[in-house]
Amino acid sequence: MTQTTIARPKRKRSITQIKLYLDIFLLISFILANIPQATGIPFHEWIGFFFAIPLMAHILLDWQWVVNTTKRLFGKLPGEVRFNHFWDLLIFAMMVLVVLTGTVVSESALPAMGIHITIDPFWATMHDATANLLMIFIGVHLAMHWKWIVNSVNRYILRNPSKSSSATPKGDKSS
Amino acid sequence: MTLLKNNLVPVLIIIAAAALIVVLALPLAGTEWAESFRTAGEISSGSELLAEEGGSAPGIIMVIGPIVKVAIFMGIGILFTALGRGLSKRLRTSKNI
């Protein structure tokens, strides 16, 4: 008796699906990083450091969009795309500032690595201010890509393709 | 290996951009503006700040409070974008008429 095994076709995840899962992970990490009162300072600092990895992946997955838009920035480009490009740059700069100011006021992660620093009230205030501002910026970023978020969630999480339109919204980087 | 090779240039560009922001931001600590924070505030550590914010709040508020704060801040961004988008749409349609 011969036994035949039918190889199941491997379901390939689309790039949009990967982006969606990564973005959900990124959003949850962002929220967790912003509630140190609930999670505690050590968790807040470590998640802040490791946040760079999914953030880098988030940018890399849309790298082609970044390159193409930058090339066309001084040419003809829809206003929404231009705004998204500018806003994403601003978010990136703000993210770097939050991590920088968080690093120089670290009282758990850096000491755990043997680095002891005196906390400067200026950086502590800056960390608080930039983090609060970043939350508003992320809110705008989410709203700008709202159609893509709703479509992708309907398609890949709720598995309701009828509710998701196949068209990519104008100004959205996701394909 | 191919993944790293393909993404090496973008990763280096991102790191260089981040380094540039850090280099530009660090000298801020030496300004008079920064000095005013040092003389005005006596904030010494994050945990002290958190203790001040939380005070003797019950556990549930210590958890829900910060989440509400994040929701409000992000909600402000979403609200302003929705308003801006609605306004620009209205302007565009009125222009077309």
PDB file of C-alpha atoms in Angstrom:
ATOM      1  CA  MET A   1       0.000   0.000   0.000  1.00  0.00           C
ATOM      2  CA  THR A   2       1.456   3.210  -0.996  1.00  0.00           C
ATOM      3  CA  GLN A   3       0.825   6.245   0.994  1.00  0.00           C
ATOM      4  CA  THR A   4       0.628   9.443  -0.856  1.00  0.00           C
ATOM      5  CA  THR A   5       0.948  12.683   0.912  1.00  0.00           C
ATOM      6  CA  ILE A   6      -0.694  15.619  -0.643  1.00  0.00           C
ATOM      7  CA  ALA A   7       1.415  18.627  -0.124  1.00  0.00           C
ATOM      8  CA  ARG A   8      -0.674  21.490   1.006  1.00  0.00           C
ATOM      9  CA  PRO A   9      -0.002  24.580  -1.073  1.00  0.00           C
ATOM     10  CA  LYS A  10       1.838  27.023   1.147  1.00  0.00           C
ATOM     11  CA  ARG A  11      -0.265  30.118   1.639  1.00  0.00           C
ATOM     12  CA  LYS A  12       1.850  33.038   0.751  1.00  0.00           C
ATOM     13  CA  ARG A  13       1.185  36.153   2.730  1.00  0.00           C
ATOM     14  CA  SER A  14       0.806  39.281   0.697  1.00  0.00           C
ATOM     15  CA  ILE A  15       2.981  42.283   1.449  1.00  0.00           C
ATOM     16  CA  THR A  16      -0.138  44.190   2.578  1.00  0.00           C
ATOM     17  CA  GLN A  17      -0.921  41.433   5.080  1.00  0.00           C
ATOM     18  CA  ILE A  18       2.626  41.541   6.461  1.00  0.00           C
ATOM     19  CA  LYS A  19       2.410  45.334   6.685  1.00  0.00           C
ATOM     20  CA  LEU A  20      -0.905  45.120   8.523  1.00  0.00           C
ATOM     21  CA  TYR A  21       0.378  42.659  11.146  1.00  0.00           C
ATOM     22  CA  LEU A  22       3.563  44.660  11.599  1.00  0.00           C
ATOM     23  CA  ASP A  23       1.592  47.890  11.983  1.00  0.00           C
ATOM     24  CA  ILE A  24      -0.703  46.326  14.586  1.00  0.00           C
ATOM     25  CA  PHE A  25       2.358  45.138  16.494  1.00  0.00           C
ATOM     26  CA  LEU A  26       3.918  48.590  16.151  1.00  0.00           C
ATOM     27  CA  LEU A  27       0.771  50.332  17.422  1.00  0.00           C
ATOM     28  CA  ILE A  28       0.464  48.016  20.430  1.00  0.00           C
ATOM     29  CA  SER A  29       4.172  48.507  21.236  1.00  0.00           C
ATOM     30  CA  PHE A  30       3.753  52.269  20.875  1.00  0.00           C
ATOM     31  CA  ILE A  31       0.799  52.328  23.275  1.00  0.00           C
ATOM     32  CA  LEU A  32       2.660  50.107  25.768  1.00  0.00           C
ATOM     33  CA  ALA A  33       5.729  52.348  25.534  1.00  0.00           C
ATOM     34  CA  ASN A  34       3.560  55.365  26.292  1.00  0.00           C
ATOM     35  CA  ILE A  35       2.035  54.070  29.501  1.00  0.00           C
ATOM     36  CA  PRO A  36       5.007  53.840  31.888  1.00  0.00           C
ATOM     37  CA  GLN A  37       2.681  54.544  34.813  1.00  0.00           C
ATOM     38  CA  ALA A  38       1.042  51.191  34.125  1.00  0.00           C
ATOM     39  CA  THR A  39       3.969  49.121  32.829  1.00  0.00           C
ATOM     40  CA  GLY A  40       6.787  50.500  34.965  1.00  0.00           C
ATOM     41  CA  ILE A  41       9.975  52.340  34.017  1.00  0.00           C
ATOM     42  CA  PRO A  42      12.178  49.285  33.144  1.00  0.00           C
ATOM     43  CA  PHE A  43       9.630  47.904  30.644  1.00  0.00           C
ATOM     44  CA  HIS A  44       9.064  51.418  29.247  1.00  0.00           C
ATOM     45  CA  GLU A  45      12.776  51.879  28.614  1.00  0.00           C
ATOM     46  CA  TRP A  46      13.460  48.450  27.108  1.00  0.00           C
ATOM     47  CA  ILE A  47      10.442  48.574  24.810  1.00  0.00           C
ATOM     48  CA  GLY A  48      11.586  52.053  23.781  1.00  0.00           C
ATOM     49  CA  PHE A  49      14.958  50.675  22.733  1.00  0.00           C
ATOM     50  CA  PHE A  50      13.561  47.659  20.884  1.00  0.00           C
ATOM     51  CA  PHE A  51      10.906  49.789  19.184  1.00  0.00           C
ATOM     52  CA  ALA A  52      13.570  50.731  16.639  1.00  0.00           C
ATOM     53  CA  ILE A  53      13.462  47.245  15.072  1.00  0.00           C
ATOM     54  CA  PRO A  54       9.771  47.115  14.011  1.00  0.00           C
ATOM     55  CA  LEU A  55       9.972  50.814  13.133  1.00  0.00           C
ATOM     56  CA  MET A  56      12.884  50.114  10.794  1.00  0.00           C
ATOM     57  CA  ALA A  57      10.908  47.234   9.227  1.00  0.00           C
ATOM     58  CA  HIS A  58       7.888  49.560   8.835  1.00  0.00           C
ATOM     59  CA  ILE A  59      10.011  52.062   6.892  1.00  0.00           C
ATOM     60  CA  LEU A  60      11.804  49.375   4.863  1.00  0.00           C
ATOM     61  CA  LEU A  61       8.528  47.816   3.715  1.00  0.00           C
ATOM     62  CA  ASP A  62       7.569  51.178   2.220  1.00  0.00           C
ATOM     63  CA  TRP A  63      11.063  52.131   1.119  1.00  0.00           C
ATOM     64  CA  GLN A  64      10.167  52.178  -2.578  1.00  0.00           C
ATOM     65  CA  TRP A  65       7.374  54.666  -1.831  1.00  0.00           C
ATOM     66  CA  VAL A  66       9.824  56.828   0.133  1.00  0.00           C
ATOM     67  CA  VAL A  67      12.333  56.804  -2.751  1.00  0.00           C
ATOM     68  CA  ASN A  68       9.733  57.466  -5.459  1.00  0.00           C
ATOM     69  CA  THR A  69       8.044  60.281  -3.551  1.00  0.00           C
ATOM     70  CA  THR A  70      11.345  61.912  -2.657  1.00  0.00           C
ATOM     71  CA  LYS A  71      12.329  61.892  -6.333  1.00  0.00           C
ATOM     72  CA  ARG A  72       9.035  63.510  -7.331  1.00  0.00           C
ATOM     73  CA  LEU A  73       8.851  65.879  -4.377  1.00  0.00           C
ATOM     74  CA  PHE A  74       9.708  68.954  -6.421  1.00  0.00           C
ATOM     75  CA  GLY A  75       7.700  67.820  -9.416  1.00  0.00           C
ATOM     76  CA  LYS A  76       4.047  66.998  -9.895  1.00  0.00           C
ATOM     77  CA  LEU A  77       2.693  65.198  -6.876  1.00  0.00           C
ATOM     78  CA  PRO A  78      -0.794  65.062  -5.329  1.00  0.00           C
ATOM     79  CA  GLY A  79      -1.073  67.237  -2.235  1.00  0.00           C
ATOM     80  CA  GLU A  80      -2.039  64.329  -0.006  1.00  0.00           C
ATOM     81  CA  VAL A  81       1.053  62.320  -1.000  1.00  0.00           C
ATOM     82  CA  ARG A  82       3.259  65.355  -0.437  1.00  0.00           C
ATOM     83  CA  PHE A  83       1.696  65.876   3.000  1.00  0.00           C
ATOM     84  CA  ASN A  84       2.153  62.192   3.914  1.00  0.00           C
ATOM     85  CA  HIS A  85       5.817  62.361   2.935  1.00  0.00           C
ATOM     86  CA  PHE A  86       6.408  65.495   4.991  1.00  0.00           C
ATOM     87  CA  TRP A  87       4.445  64.115   7.944  1.00  0.00           C
ATOM     88  CA  ASP A  88       6.297  60.780   7.900  1.00  0.00           C
ATOM     89  CA  LEU A  89       9.615  62.637   7.994  1.00  0.00           C
ATOM     90  CA  LEU A  90       8.354  64.659  10.943  1.00  0.00           C
ATOM     91  CA  ILE A  91       7.258  61.505  12.773  1.00  0.00           C
ATOM     92  CA  PHE A  92      10.649  59.908  12.120  1.00  0.00           C
ATOM     93  CA  ALA A  93      12.471  62.971  13.492  1.00  0.00           C
ATOM     94  CA  MET A  94      10.170  63.062  16.514  1.00  0.00           C
ATOM     95  CA  MET A  95      10.675  59.319  17.125  1.00  0.00           C
ATOM     96  CA  VAL A  96      14.454  59.809  17.083  1.00  0.00           C
ATOM     97  CA  LEU A  97      14.114  62.712  19.530  1.00  0.00           C
ATOM     98  CA  VAL A  98      11.907  60.676  21.868  1.00  0.00           C
ATOM     99  CA  VAL A  99      14.415  57.797  21.878  1.00  0.00           C
ATOM    100  CA  LEU A 100      17.368  60.192  22.288  1.00  0.00           C
ATOM    101  CA  THR A 101      15.799  62.121  25.177  1.00  0.00           C
ATOM    102  CA  GLY A 102      14.623  58.845  26.707  1.00  0.00           C
ATOM    103  CA  THR A 103      18.144  57.423  26.516  1.00  0.00           C
ATOM    104  CA  VAL A 104      19.772  60.370  28.258  1.00  0.00           C
ATOM    105  CA  VAL A 105      17.270  60.200  31.120  1.00  0.00           C
ATOM    106  CA  SER A 106      17.399  56.415  31.389  1.00  0.00           C
ATOM    107  CA  GLU A 107      17.374  55.192  34.961  1.00  0.00           C
ATOM    108  CA  SER A 108      16.921  51.487  34.392  1.00  0.00           C
ATOM    109  CA  ALA A 109      18.148  50.238  30.998  1.00  0.00           C
ATOM    110  CA  LEU A 110      21.435  52.147  30.853  1.00  0.00           C
ATOM    111  CA  PRO A 111      22.377  51.445  34.499  1.00  0.00           C
ATOM    112  CA  ALA A 112      21.650  47.762  33.766  1.00  0.00           C
ATOM    113  CA  MET A 113      24.312  47.991  31.057  1.00  0.00           C
ATOM    114  CA  GLY A 114      26.716  49.597  33.489  1.00  0.00           C
ATOM    115  CA  ILE A 115      26.209  53.156  32.220  1.00  0.00           C
ATOM    116  CA  HIS A 116      25.323  55.644  34.939  1.00  0.00           C
ATOM    117  CA  ILE A 117      24.299  59.182  34.010  1.00  0.00           C
ATOM    118  CA  THR A 118      22.960  62.165  35.890  1.00  0.00           C
ATOM    119  CA  ILE A 119      19.465  63.042  34.746  1.00  0.00           C
ATOM    120  CA  ASP A 120      19.162  66.496  33.224  1.00  0.00           C
ATOM    121  CA  PRO A 121      15.749  68.138  33.890  1.00  0.00           C
ATOM    122  CA  PHE A 122      15.918  69.678  30.411  1.00  0.00           C
ATOM    123  CA  TRP A 123      16.042  66.271  28.697  1.00  0.00           C
ATOM    124  CA  ALA A 124      13.399  64.893  31.058  1.00  0.00           C
ATOM    125  CA  THR A 125      11.006  67.715  30.112  1.00  0.00           C
ATOM    126  CA  MET A 126      11.884  67.318  26.427  1.00  0.00           C
ATOM    127  CA  HIS A 127      11.202  63.575  26.626  1.00  0.00           C
ATOM    128  CA  ASP A 128       7.761  64.184  28.074  1.00  0.00           C
ATOM    129  CA  ALA A 129       6.922  66.926  25.559  1.00  0.00           C
ATOM    130  CA  THR A 130       8.150  65.077  22.450  1.00  0.00           C
ATOM    131  CA  ALA A 131       6.397  61.862  23.514  1.00  0.00           C
ATOM    132  CA  ASN A 132       3.088  63.704  23.951  1.00  0.00           C
ATOM    133  CA  LEU A 133       3.508  65.458  20.621  1.00  0.00           C
ATOM    134  CA  LEU A 134       4.368  62.163  18.946  1.00  0.00           C
ATOM    135  CA  MET A 135       1.048  60.682  20.080  1.00  0.00           C
ATOM    136  CA  ILE A 136      -0.809  63.485  18.258  1.00  0.00           C
ATOM    137  CA  PHE A 137       1.401  63.015  15.189  1.00  0.00           C
ATOM    138  CA  ILE A 138       0.661  59.268  15.160  1.00  0.00           C
ATOM    139  CA  GLY A 139      -3.047  60.081  15.402  1.00  0.00           C
ATOM    140  CA  VAL A 140      -2.743  62.200  12.233  1.00  0.00           C
ATOM    141  CA  HIS A 141      -0.724  59.420  10.553  1.00  0.00           C
ATOM    142  CA  LEU A 142      -3.443  56.870  11.392  1.00  0.00           C
ATOM    143  CA  ALA A 143      -6.176  59.179  10.097  1.00  0.00           C
ATOM    144  CA  MET A 144      -4.289  59.800   6.852  1.00  0.00           C
ATOM    145  CA  HIS A 145      -4.152  56.044   6.200  1.00  0.00           C
ATOM    146  CA  TRP A 146      -7.565  55.249   7.638  1.00  0.00           C
ATOM    147  CA  LYS A 147      -9.017  53.828   4.393  1.00  0.00           C
ATOM    148  CA  TRP A 148      -6.081  51.452   4.020  1.00  0.00           C
ATOM    149  CA  ILE A 149      -6.401  50.357   7.666  1.00  0.00           C
ATOM    150  CA  VAL A 150     -10.147  49.678   7.369  1.00  0.00           C
ATOM    151  CA  ASN A 151      -9.742  47.856   4.033  1.00  0.00           C
ATOM    152  CA  SER A 152      -6.862  45.711   5.260  1.00  0.00           C
ATOM    153  CA  VAL A 153      -8.560  44.830   8.550  1.00  0.00           C
ATOM    154  CA  ASN A 154     -11.737  43.842   6.671  1.00  0.00           C
ATOM    155  CA  ARG A 155      -9.770  41.789   4.212  1.00  0.00           C
ATOM    156  CA  TYR A 156      -7.204  40.019   6.380  1.00  0.00           C
ATOM    157  CA  ILE A 157      -8.571  40.007   9.911  1.00  0.00           C
ATOM    158  CA  LEU A 158     -12.347  40.062   9.588  1.00  0.00           C
ATOM    159  CA  ARG A 159     -12.077  38.117   6.287  1.00  0.00           C
ATOM    160  CA  ASN A 160     -14.834  40.211   4.809  1.00  0.00           C
ATOM    161  CA  PRO A 161     -13.641  41.103   1.303  1.00  0.00           C
ATOM    162  CA  SER A 162     -16.998  42.626   0.348  1.00  0.00           C
ATOM    163  CA  LYS A 163     -16.385  45.433   2.801  1.00  0.00           C
ATOM    164  CA  SER A 164     -12.867  46.091   1.574  1.00  0.00           C
ATOM    165  CA  SER A 165     -12.330  47.939  -1.642  1.00  0.00           C
ATOM    166  CA  SER A 166      -9.460  46.759  -3.813  1.00  0.00           C
ATOM    167  CA  ALA A 167      -8.488  50.278  -4.729  1.00  0.00           C
ATOM    168  CA  THR A 168      -5.647  51.887  -2.883  1.00  0.00           C
ATOM    169  CA  PRO A 169      -6.681  55.270  -1.608  1.00  0.00           C
ATOM    170  CA  LYS A 170      -5.064  58.265  -3.188  1.00  0.00           C
ATOM    171  CA  GLY A 171      -1.956  59.270  -1.316  1.00  0.00           C
ATOM    172  CA  ASP A 172      -1.676  55.931   0.386  1.00  0.00           C
ATOM    173  CA  LYS A 173       1.660  54.240   0.108  1.00  0.00           C
ATOM    174  CA  SER A 174       0.337  50.736   0.500  1.00  0.00           C
ATOM    175  CA  SER A 175      -0.155  48.594  -2.555  1.00  0.00           C
TER     176      SER A 175
ATOM    177  CA  MET B   1      21.776  37.294   3.309  1.00  0.00           C
ATOM    178  CA  THR B   2      19.951  38.597   0.221  1.00  0.00           C
ATOM    179  CA  LEU B   3      17.472  40.358   2.506  1.00  0.00           C
ATOM    180  CA  LEU B   4      20.304  42.140   4.283  1.00  0.00           C
ATOM    181  CA  LYS B   5      22.038  42.955   0.999  1.00  0.00           C
ATOM    182  CA  ASN B   6      18.868  44.417  -0.489  1.00  0.00           C
ATOM    183  CA  ASN B   7      18.137  46.507   2.582  1.00  0.00           C
ATOM    184  CA  LEU B   8      21.637  47.559   3.547  1.00  0.00           C
ATOM    185  CA  VAL B   9      21.545  50.917   1.753  1.00  0.00           C
ATOM    186  CA  PRO B  10      18.095  51.908   3.129  1.00  0.00           C
ATOM    187  CA  VAL B  11      19.125  50.846   6.653  1.00  0.00           C
ATOM    188  CA  LEU B  12      22.311  52.911   6.416  1.00  0.00           C
ATOM    189  CA  ILE B  13      20.343  55.923   5.123  1.00  0.00           C
ATOM    190  CA  ILE B  14      17.866  55.620   8.013  1.00  0.00           C
ATOM    191  CA  ILE B  15      20.693  55.326  10.573  1.00  0.00           C
ATOM    192  CA  ALA B  16      22.502  58.303   9.011  1.00  0.00           C
ATOM    193  CA  ALA B  17      19.303  60.402   9.126  1.00  0.00           C
ATOM    194  CA  ALA B  18      18.772  59.455  12.786  1.00  0.00           C
ATOM    195  CA  ALA B  19      22.409  60.293  13.591  1.00  0.00           C
ATOM    196  CA  LEU B  20      22.013  63.685  11.919  1.00  0.00           C
ATOM    197  CA  ILE B  21      18.952  64.477  14.059  1.00  0.00           C
ATOM    198  CA  VAL B  22      20.865  63.432  17.196  1.00  0.00           C
ATOM    199  CA  VAL B  23      23.853  65.615  16.240  1.00  0.00           C
ATOM    200  CA  LEU B  24      21.530  68.568  15.653  1.00  0.00           C
ATOM    201  CA  ALA B  25      19.578  68.036  18.880  1.00  0.00           C
ATOM    202  CA  LEU B  26      22.405  67.449  21.373  1.00  0.00           C
ATOM    203  CA  PRO B  27      23.758  71.039  21.373  1.00  0.00           C
ATOM    204  CA  LEU B  28      20.325  72.179  22.613  1.00  0.00           C
ATOM    205  CA  ALA B  29      21.422  71.123  26.094  1.00  0.00           C
ATOM    206  CA  GLY B  30      23.972  73.934  26.150  1.00  0.00           C
ATOM    207  CA  THR B  31      21.540  76.726  25.332  1.00  0.00           C
ATOM    208  CA  GLU B  32      20.064  79.292  27.707  1.00  0.00           C
ATOM    209  CA  TRP B  33      16.665  77.844  26.953  1.00  0.00           C
ATOM    210  CA  ALA B  34      17.790  74.488  28.391  1.00  0.00           C
ATOM    211  CA  GLU B  35      19.268  76.274  31.403  1.00  0.00           C
ATOM    212  CA  SER B  36      15.866  77.813  32.153  1.00  0.00           C
ATOM    213  CA  PHE B  37      14.452  74.291  32.547  1.00  0.00           C
ATOM    214  CA  ARG B  38      17.211  73.404  34.985  1.00  0.00           C
ATOM    215  CA  THR B  39      16.596  76.423  37.169  1.00  0.00           C
ATOM    216  CA  ALA B  40      12.799  76.321  36.947  1.00  0.00           C
ATOM    217  CA  GLY B  41      12.129  72.623  37.396  1.00  0.00           C
ATOM    218  CA  GLU B  42      13.409  70.241  39.989  1.00  0.00           C
ATOM    219  CA  ILE B  43      12.516  67.142  38.017  1.00  0.00           C
ATOM    220  CA  SER B  44      15.100  64.570  38.900  1.00  0.00           C
ATOM    221  CA  SER B  45      13.906  61.257  37.573  1.00  0.00           C
ATOM    222  CA  GLY B  46      11.182  59.593  35.566  1.00  0.00           C
ATOM    223  CA  SER B  47      10.049  57.428  38.437  1.00  0.00           C
ATOM    224  CA  GLU B  48       9.697  60.483  40.688  1.00  0.00           C
ATOM    225  CA  LEU B  49       7.620  62.157  37.981  1.00  0.00           C
ATOM    226  CA  LEU B  50       5.441  59.073  37.696  1.00  0.00           C
ATOM    227  CA  ALA B  51       5.016  58.950  41.446  1.00  0.00           C
ATOM    228  CA  GLU B  52       3.949  62.598  41.363  1.00  0.00           C
ATOM    229  CA  GLU B  53       1.480  61.950  38.546  1.00  0.00           C
ATOM    230  CA  GLY B  54       0.071  58.784  40.044  1.00  0.00           C
ATOM    231  CA  GLY B  55       0.191  59.870  43.653  1.00  0.00           C
ATOM    232  CA  SER B  56      -1.906  57.540  45.712  1.00  0.00           C
ATOM    233  CA  ALA B  57      -4.243  56.618  42.850  1.00  0.00           C
ATOM    234  CA  PRO B  58      -5.804  53.165  43.032  1.00  0.00           C
ATOM    235  CA  GLY B  59      -4.332  50.410  40.824  1.00  0.00           C
ATOM    236  CA  ILE B  60      -7.063  50.435  38.182  1.00  0.00           C
ATOM    237  CA  ILE B  61      -6.654  54.175  37.585  1.00  0.00           C
ATOM    238  CA  MET B  62      -2.890  53.692  37.298  1.00  0.00           C
ATOM    239  CA  VAL B  63      -3.608  51.343  34.376  1.00  0.00           C
ATOM    240  CA  ILE B  64      -6.619  52.977  32.707  1.00  0.00           C
ATOM    241  CA  GLY B  65      -5.490  56.596  33.214  1.00  0.00           C
ATOM    242  CA  PRO B  66      -2.395  56.406  30.963  1.00  0.00           C
ATOM    243  CA  ILE B  67      -4.335  54.479  28.282  1.00  0.00           C
ATOM    244  CA  VAL B  68      -7.022  57.179  28.302  1.00  0.00           C
ATOM    245  CA  LYS B  69      -4.275  59.801  27.973  1.00  0.00           C
ATOM    246  CA  VAL B  70      -2.825  58.034  24.891  1.00  0.00           C
ATOM    247  CA  ALA B  71      -6.327  57.683  23.415  1.00  0.00           C
ATOM    248  CA  ILE B  72      -7.051  61.397  23.946  1.00  0.00           C
ATOM    249  CA  PHE B  73      -3.754  62.546  22.410  1.00  0.00           C
ATOM    250  CA  MET B  74      -4.098  60.243  19.403  1.00  0.00           C
ATOM    251  CA  GLY B  75      -7.773  61.169  19.156  1.00  0.00           C
ATOM    252  CA  ILE B  76      -6.824  64.861  18.896  1.00  0.00           C
ATOM    253  CA  GLY B  77      -4.624  64.023  15.871  1.00  0.00           C
ATOM    254  CA  ILE B  78      -7.344  61.918  14.263  1.00  0.00           C
ATOM    255  CA  LEU B  79      -9.999  64.579  14.899  1.00  0.00           C
ATOM    256  CA  PHE B  80      -7.947  67.421  13.429  1.00  0.00           C
ATOM    257  CA  THR B  81      -7.108  65.335  10.343  1.00  0.00           C
ATOM    258  CA  ALA B  82     -10.750  64.384   9.831  1.00  0.00           C
ATOM    259  CA  LEU B  83     -11.756  68.051  10.153  1.00  0.00           C
ATOM    260  CA  GLY B  84      -8.997  69.164   7.765  1.00  0.00           C
ATOM    261  CA  ARG B  85      -9.908  66.518   5.220  1.00  0.00           C
ATOM    262  CA  GLY B  86     -13.600  67.367   5.409  1.00  0.00           C
ATOM    263  CA  LEU B  87     -12.851  71.043   4.982  1.00  0.00           C
ATOM    264  CA  SER B  88     -10.560  70.509   1.988  1.00  0.00           C
ATOM    265  CA  LYS B  89     -13.154  68.213   0.376  1.00  0.00           C
ATOM    266  CA  ARG B  90     -15.842  70.867   0.842  1.00  0.00           C
ATOM    267  CA  LEU B  91     -13.570  73.544  -0.594  1.00  0.00           C
ATOM    268  CA  ARG B  92     -12.760  71.370  -3.609  1.00  0.00           C
ATOM    269  CA  THR B  93     -16.418  70.621  -4.340  1.00  0.00           C
ATOM    270  CA  SER B  94     -17.410  74.278  -3.963  1.00  0.00           C
ATOM    271  CA  LYS B  95     -14.605  75.222  -6.369  1.00  0.00           C
ATOM    272  CA  ASN B  96     -15.880  72.712  -8.925  1.00  0.00           C
ATOM    273  CA  ILE B  97     -19.399  74.139  -8.705  1.00  0.00           C
TER     274      ILE B  97
END
